[in-house]
């Protein structure tokens, strides 16, 4: 069966890879919406543009980026100017997360990788708008920092490879996000002070 007889919806593996690459490049931008419905709709949009003849990767990406910025920009402005304390002991995860938060306008305090320094910063910087806390910092639990933030009404969320069963009862109502995760979405979920 020749290619001309294949149904319109069937694509070759290299075509699928091209469309997937364009989607990944755009959807992973800090400003792109995190809503699943938006992401699905945008994926269909890229497929339509490809079928209409935009088969050159750079041109497809350029057109789709313009559409995405117009129709699928997420709530990045919610973070603009917010001071977010970041406590994460994995160097690469911390650097990526800090860069992504800065890209959407957040003022990142940290990243901080150990409990002692995190306590010091939390104790001296009461102008924080929120915090993202990795639960386990090289074998030390971040709960003293969380307790201090809670006492001073600074909103925060936990990020962990563990599920909610590791949280003490005092923190069971605190948002917990499992790794790997999208730090921008988590930061947006931290309530305003």
PDB file of C-alpha atoms in Angstrom:
ATOM      1  CA  UNK A   1       0.000   0.000   0.000  1.00  0.00           C
ATOM      2  CA  UNK A   2       1.542   3.291  -1.078  1.00  0.00           C
ATOM      3  CA  UNK A   3       1.739   6.412   1.023  1.00  0.00           C
ATOM      4  CA  UNK A   4      -0.965   8.076  -1.081  1.00  0.00           C
ATOM      5  CA  UNK A   5      -3.463   5.428   0.065  1.00  0.00           C
ATOM      6  CA  UNK A   6      -2.752   5.771   3.797  1.00  0.00           C
ATOM      7  CA  UNK A   7      -5.508   7.471   5.773  1.00  0.00           C
ATOM      8  CA  UNK A   8      -4.942  11.148   6.476  1.00  0.00           C
ATOM      9  CA  UNK A   9      -4.411  10.571  10.214  1.00  0.00           C
ATOM     10  CA  UNK A  10      -1.539   8.105   9.773  1.00  0.00           C
ATOM     11  CA  UNK A  11       1.881   9.678  10.056  1.00  0.00           C
ATOM     12  CA  UNK A  12       5.352   8.323   9.602  1.00  0.00           C
ATOM     13  CA  UNK A  13       7.555   8.005  12.731  1.00  0.00           C
ATOM     14  CA  UNK A  14       9.810  10.880  11.633  1.00  0.00           C
ATOM     15  CA  UNK A  15       6.757  13.109  11.112  1.00  0.00           C
ATOM     16  CA  UNK A  16       5.439  12.242  14.560  1.00  0.00           C
ATOM     17  CA  UNK A  17       8.847  12.993  16.045  1.00  0.00           C
ATOM     18  CA  UNK A  18       8.945  16.395  14.341  1.00  0.00           C
ATOM     19  CA  UNK A  19       5.476  17.316  15.670  1.00  0.00           C
ATOM     20  CA  UNK A  20       6.403  16.015  19.137  1.00  0.00           C
ATOM     21  CA  UNK A  21       9.616  18.084  19.146  1.00  0.00           C
ATOM     22  CA  UNK A  22       7.719  21.264  18.231  1.00  0.00           C
ATOM     23  CA  UNK A  23       5.146  20.574  20.939  1.00  0.00           C
ATOM     24  CA  UNK A  24       7.849  19.912  23.553  1.00  0.00           C
ATOM     25  CA  UNK A  25       9.814  23.050  22.642  1.00  0.00           C
ATOM     26  CA  UNK A  26       6.762  25.280  23.035  1.00  0.00           C
ATOM     27  CA  UNK A  27       4.813  23.533  25.808  1.00  0.00           C
ATOM     28  CA  UNK A  28       7.887  23.456  28.075  1.00  0.00           C
ATOM     29  CA  UNK A  29       8.193  27.240  28.041  1.00  0.00           C
ATOM     30  CA  UNK A  30       7.535  28.846  31.448  1.00  0.00           C
ATOM     31  CA  UNK A  31       4.633  30.907  30.111  1.00  0.00           C
ATOM     32  CA  UNK A  32       2.762  27.992  28.515  1.00  0.00           C
ATOM     33  CA  UNK A  33      -0.510  26.918  30.170  1.00  0.00           C
ATOM     34  CA  UNK A  34      -0.367  23.869  32.454  1.00  0.00           C
ATOM     35  CA  UNK A  35      -4.039  22.979  31.868  1.00  0.00           C
ATOM     36  CA  UNK A  36      -4.352  19.536  30.319  1.00  0.00           C
ATOM     37  CA  UNK A  37      -7.197  20.627  28.020  1.00  0.00           C
ATOM     38  CA  UNK A  38      -5.069  23.504  26.679  1.00  0.00           C
ATOM     39  CA  UNK A  39      -2.122  21.211  26.076  1.00  0.00           C
ATOM     40  CA  UNK A  40      -4.278  18.655  24.224  1.00  0.00           C
ATOM     41  CA  UNK A  41      -5.900  21.358  22.117  1.00  0.00           C
ATOM     42  CA  UNK A  42      -2.498  22.825  21.275  1.00  0.00           C
ATOM     43  CA  UNK A  43      -1.150  19.401  20.221  1.00  0.00           C
ATOM     44  CA  UNK A  44      -4.096  19.067  17.815  1.00  0.00           C
ATOM     45  CA  UNK A  45      -3.368  22.575  16.507  1.00  0.00           C
ATOM     46  CA  UNK A  46       0.234  21.614  15.690  1.00  0.00           C
ATOM     47  CA  UNK A  47      -0.992  18.505  13.836  1.00  0.00           C
ATOM     48  CA  UNK A  48      -3.444  20.611  11.799  1.00  0.00           C
ATOM     49  CA  UNK A  49      -0.715  23.081  10.863  1.00  0.00           C
ATOM     50  CA  UNK A  50       1.564  20.227   9.826  1.00  0.00           C
ATOM     51  CA  UNK A  51      -1.160  18.663   7.666  1.00  0.00           C
ATOM     52  CA  UNK A  52      -1.771  22.048   6.015  1.00  0.00           C
ATOM     53  CA  UNK A  53       1.774  22.066   4.734  1.00  0.00           C
ATOM     54  CA  UNK A  54       3.916  23.625   7.469  1.00  0.00           C
ATOM     55  CA  UNK A  55       6.442  20.787   7.350  1.00  0.00           C
ATOM     56  CA  UNK A  56       9.651  22.792   7.831  1.00  0.00           C
ATOM     57  CA  UNK A  57      10.393  22.460  11.575  1.00  0.00           C
ATOM     58  CA  UNK A  58      11.511  26.078  12.090  1.00  0.00           C
ATOM     59  CA  UNK A  59       8.467  27.523  10.304  1.00  0.00           C
ATOM     60  CA  UNK A  60       6.065  25.162  12.068  1.00  0.00           C
ATOM     61  CA  UNK A  61       7.565  26.103  15.419  1.00  0.00           C
ATOM     62  CA  UNK A  62       7.479  29.846  14.650  1.00  0.00           C
ATOM     63  CA  UNK A  63       3.794  29.836  13.655  1.00  0.00           C
ATOM     64  CA  UNK A  64       2.794  27.586  16.551  1.00  0.00           C
ATOM     65  CA  UNK A  65       4.758  29.683  19.058  1.00  0.00           C
ATOM     66  CA  UNK A  66       2.845  32.807  18.024  1.00  0.00           C
ATOM     67  CA  UNK A  67      -0.469  30.977  18.413  1.00  0.00           C
ATOM     68  CA  UNK A  68       0.588  29.523  21.758  1.00  0.00           C
ATOM     69  CA  UNK A  69       1.580  32.924  23.131  1.00  0.00           C
ATOM     70  CA  UNK A  70      -1.761  34.357  22.097  1.00  0.00           C
ATOM     71  CA  UNK A  71      -4.046  31.533  23.219  1.00  0.00           C
ATOM     72  CA  UNK A  72      -2.181  29.337  25.711  1.00  0.00           C
ATOM     73  CA  UNK A  73      -0.208  31.639  27.969  1.00  0.00           C
ATOM     74  CA  UNK A  74      -0.465  30.426  31.533  1.00  0.00           C
ATOM     75  CA  UNK A  75      -0.791  32.444  34.732  1.00  0.00           C
ATOM     76  CA  UNK A  76       2.837  33.567  34.762  1.00  0.00           C
ATOM     77  CA  UNK A  77       1.842  37.002  36.012  1.00  0.00           C
ATOM     78  CA  UNK A  78       0.764  35.368  39.286  1.00  0.00           C
ATOM     79  CA  UNK A  79       4.447  34.917  40.101  1.00  0.00           C
ATOM     80  CA  UNK A  80       5.763  38.240  38.828  1.00  0.00           C
ATOM     81  CA  UNK A  81       7.571  39.984  41.658  1.00  0.00           C
ATOM     82  CA  UNK A  82       6.727  37.292  44.238  1.00  0.00           C
ATOM     83  CA  UNK A  83       9.610  36.341  46.537  1.00  0.00           C
ATOM     84  CA  UNK A  84       9.757  32.541  46.608  1.00  0.00           C
ATOM     85  CA  UNK A  85      12.105  30.678  48.952  1.00  0.00           C
ATOM     86  CA  UNK A  86      13.352  27.507  47.286  1.00  0.00           C
ATOM     87  CA  UNK A  87      14.761  24.696  49.410  1.00  0.00           C
ATOM     88  CA  UNK A  88      15.996  21.759  47.307  1.00  0.00           C
ATOM     89  CA  UNK A  89      19.116  19.640  47.793  1.00  0.00           C
ATOM     90  CA  UNK A  90      19.383  18.179  44.271  1.00  0.00           C
ATOM     91  CA  UNK A  91      21.663  20.641  42.449  1.00  0.00           C
ATOM     92  CA  UNK A  92      20.317  20.108  38.930  1.00  0.00           C
ATOM     93  CA  UNK A  93      16.659  20.145  39.979  1.00  0.00           C
ATOM     94  CA  UNK A  94      17.275  23.293  42.040  1.00  0.00           C
ATOM     95  CA  UNK A  95      19.013  25.134  39.194  1.00  0.00           C
ATOM     96  CA  UNK A  96      16.370  24.202  36.639  1.00  0.00           C
ATOM     97  CA  UNK A  97      13.550  25.148  38.970  1.00  0.00           C
ATOM     98  CA  UNK A  98      15.141  28.494  39.907  1.00  0.00           C
ATOM     99  CA  UNK A  99      15.693  29.363  36.245  1.00  0.00           C
ATOM    100  CA  UNK A 100      12.102  28.510  35.371  1.00  0.00           C
ATOM    101  CA  UNK A 101      10.713  30.570  38.246  1.00  0.00           C
ATOM    102  CA  UNK A 102      12.884  33.544  37.311  1.00  0.00           C
ATOM    103  CA  UNK A 103      11.723  33.234  33.708  1.00  0.00           C
ATOM    104  CA  UNK A 104       8.143  33.931  34.805  1.00  0.00           C
ATOM    105  CA  UNK A 105       9.104  36.870  36.985  1.00  0.00           C
ATOM    106  CA  UNK A 106       9.498  35.337  40.437  1.00  0.00           C
ATOM    107  CA  UNK A 107      12.268  36.543  42.707  1.00  0.00           C
ATOM    108  CA  UNK A 108      13.975  33.343  43.812  1.00  0.00           C
ATOM    109  CA  UNK A 109      15.500  33.249  47.274  1.00  0.00           C
ATOM    110  CA  UNK A 110      17.989  30.409  47.103  1.00  0.00           C
ATOM    111  CA  UNK A 111      18.003  27.685  46.067  1.00  0.00           C
ATOM    112  CA  UNK A 112      19.106  26.480  49.461  1.00  0.00           C
ATOM    113  CA  UNK A 113      20.255  22.894  49.900  1.00  0.00           C
ATOM    114  CA  UNK A 114      20.554  22.336  53.653  1.00  0.00           C
ATOM    115  CA  UNK A 115      18.368  22.666  56.723  1.00  0.00           C
ATOM    116  CA  UNK A 116      20.625  25.022  58.672  1.00  0.00           C
ATOM    117  CA  UNK A 117      20.853  27.637  55.929  1.00  0.00           C
ATOM    118  CA  UNK A 118      17.135  27.299  55.155  1.00  0.00           C
ATOM    119  CA  UNK A 119      16.292  28.010  58.819  1.00  0.00           C
ATOM    120  CA  UNK A 120      18.623  31.000  58.792  1.00  0.00           C
ATOM    121  CA  UNK A 121      17.038  32.519  55.676  1.00  0.00           C
ATOM    122  CA  UNK A 122      13.471  31.804  56.821  1.00  0.00           C
ATOM    123  CA  UNK A 123      14.251  33.352  60.206  1.00  0.00           C
ATOM    124  CA  UNK A 124      15.659  36.569  58.781  1.00  0.00           C
ATOM    125  CA  UNK A 125      13.529  37.124  55.680  1.00  0.00           C
ATOM    126  CA  UNK A 126       9.938  37.619  56.775  1.00  0.00           C
ATOM    127  CA  UNK A 127       9.079  39.389  53.506  1.00  0.00           C
ATOM    128  CA  UNK A 128       8.807  36.058  51.683  1.00  0.00           C
ATOM    129  CA  UNK A 129       5.652  35.582  49.596  1.00  0.00           C
ATOM    130  CA  UNK A 130       5.915  31.805  49.641  1.00  0.00           C
ATOM    131  CA  UNK A 131       8.214  28.823  49.762  1.00  0.00           C
ATOM    132  CA  UNK A 132       8.776  25.513  48.022  1.00  0.00           C
ATOM    133  CA  UNK A 133      10.319  22.918  50.300  1.00  0.00           C
ATOM    134  CA  UNK A 134      11.894  19.588  49.422  1.00  0.00           C
ATOM    135  CA  UNK A 135      10.923  17.310  52.321  1.00  0.00           C
ATOM    136  CA  UNK A 136      14.238  15.457  52.670  1.00  0.00           C
ATOM    137  CA  UNK A 137      17.439  17.510  52.579  1.00  0.00           C
ATOM    138  CA  UNK A 138      20.293  15.033  52.564  1.00  0.00           C
ATOM    139  CA  UNK A 139      18.718  12.962  55.327  1.00  0.00           C
ATOM    140  CA  UNK A 140      17.351  15.908  57.348  1.00  0.00           C
ATOM    141  CA  UNK A 141      13.632  16.616  57.228  1.00  0.00           C
ATOM    142  CA  UNK A 142      12.587  20.182  56.365  1.00  0.00           C
ATOM    143  CA  UNK A 143       9.809  20.314  58.999  1.00  0.00           C
ATOM    144  CA  UNK A 144      11.516  22.900  61.264  1.00  0.00           C
ATOM    145  CA  UNK A 145      11.545  25.357  58.332  1.00  0.00           C
ATOM    146  CA  UNK A 146       7.926  24.516  57.542  1.00  0.00           C
ATOM    147  CA  UNK A 147       6.954  25.079  61.170  1.00  0.00           C
ATOM    148  CA  UNK A 148       8.637  28.467  61.209  1.00  0.00           C
ATOM    149  CA  UNK A 149       6.932  29.508  57.966  1.00  0.00           C
ATOM    150  CA  UNK A 150       3.580  28.343  59.307  1.00  0.00           C
ATOM    151  CA  UNK A 151       4.038  30.365  62.520  1.00  0.00           C
ATOM    152  CA  UNK A 152       4.689  33.495  60.459  1.00  0.00           C
ATOM    153  CA  UNK A 153       1.806  32.850  58.024  1.00  0.00           C
ATOM    154  CA  UNK A 154       4.100  32.446  55.021  1.00  0.00           C
ATOM    155  CA  UNK A 155       2.437  30.060  52.565  1.00  0.00           C
ATOM    156  CA  UNK A 156       4.433  27.073  51.352  1.00  0.00           C
ATOM    157  CA  UNK A 157       4.182  23.733  49.601  1.00  0.00           C
ATOM    158  CA  UNK A 158       6.158  20.536  49.989  1.00  0.00           C
ATOM    159  CA  UNK A 159       7.849  18.791  47.085  1.00  0.00           C
ATOM    160  CA  UNK A 160       8.940  15.226  47.638  1.00  0.00           C
ATOM    161  CA  UNK A 161       9.599  11.806  46.243  1.00  0.00           C
ATOM    162  CA  UNK A 162       7.536  10.503  49.171  1.00  0.00           C
ATOM    163  CA  UNK A 163       3.753  10.495  49.452  1.00  0.00           C
ATOM    164  CA  UNK A 164       1.693  12.333  52.076  1.00  0.00           C
ATOM    165  CA  UNK A 165       2.132   9.547  54.643  1.00  0.00           C
ATOM    166  CA  UNK A 166       5.574  10.962  55.535  1.00  0.00           C
ATOM    167  CA  UNK A 167       4.088  14.293  56.609  1.00  0.00           C
ATOM    168  CA  UNK A 168       3.481  14.837  60.317  1.00  0.00           C
ATOM    169  CA  UNK A 169      -0.157  15.524  61.266  1.00  0.00           C
ATOM    170  CA  UNK A 170       0.509  19.272  61.622  1.00  0.00           C
ATOM    171  CA  UNK A 171       1.341  19.496  57.905  1.00  0.00           C
ATOM    172  CA  UNK A 172      -1.207  17.087  56.405  1.00  0.00           C
ATOM    173  CA  UNK A 173      -3.252  19.968  54.931  1.00  0.00           C
ATOM    174  CA  UNK A 174      -0.195  21.537  53.297  1.00  0.00           C
ATOM    175  CA  UNK A 175      -0.003  21.014  49.532  1.00  0.00           C
ATOM    176  CA  UNK A 176       2.358  18.166  48.607  1.00  0.00           C
ATOM    177  CA  UNK A 177       3.612  17.641  45.072  1.00  0.00           C
ATOM    178  CA  UNK A 178       5.398  14.457  44.049  1.00  0.00           C
ATOM    179  CA  UNK A 179       8.695  14.554  42.137  1.00  0.00           C
ATOM    180  CA  UNK A 180       9.399  14.795  39.298  1.00  0.00           C
ATOM    181  CA  UNK A 181       7.217  17.834  39.012  1.00  0.00           C
ATOM    182  CA  UNK A 182       6.656  21.166  37.347  1.00  0.00           C
ATOM    183  CA  UNK A 183       7.946  23.751  39.799  1.00  0.00           C
ATOM    184  CA  UNK A 184       6.222  26.644  37.998  1.00  0.00           C
ATOM    185  CA  UNK A 185       2.825  25.066  38.501  1.00  0.00           C
ATOM    186  CA  UNK A 186       3.613  24.389  42.138  1.00  0.00           C
ATOM    187  CA  UNK A 187       4.763  27.959  42.731  1.00  0.00           C
ATOM    188  CA  UNK A 188       1.551  29.215  41.130  1.00  0.00           C
ATOM    189  CA  UNK A 189      -0.409  26.966  43.511  1.00  0.00           C
ATOM    190  CA  UNK A 190       1.219  28.474  46.610  1.00  0.00           C
ATOM    191  CA  UNK A 191      -1.406  30.896  47.964  1.00  0.00           C
ATOM    192  CA  UNK A 192      -0.755  34.608  48.048  1.00  0.00           C
ATOM    193  CA  UNK A 193       0.174  35.991  51.413  1.00  0.00           C
TER     194      UNK A 193
END
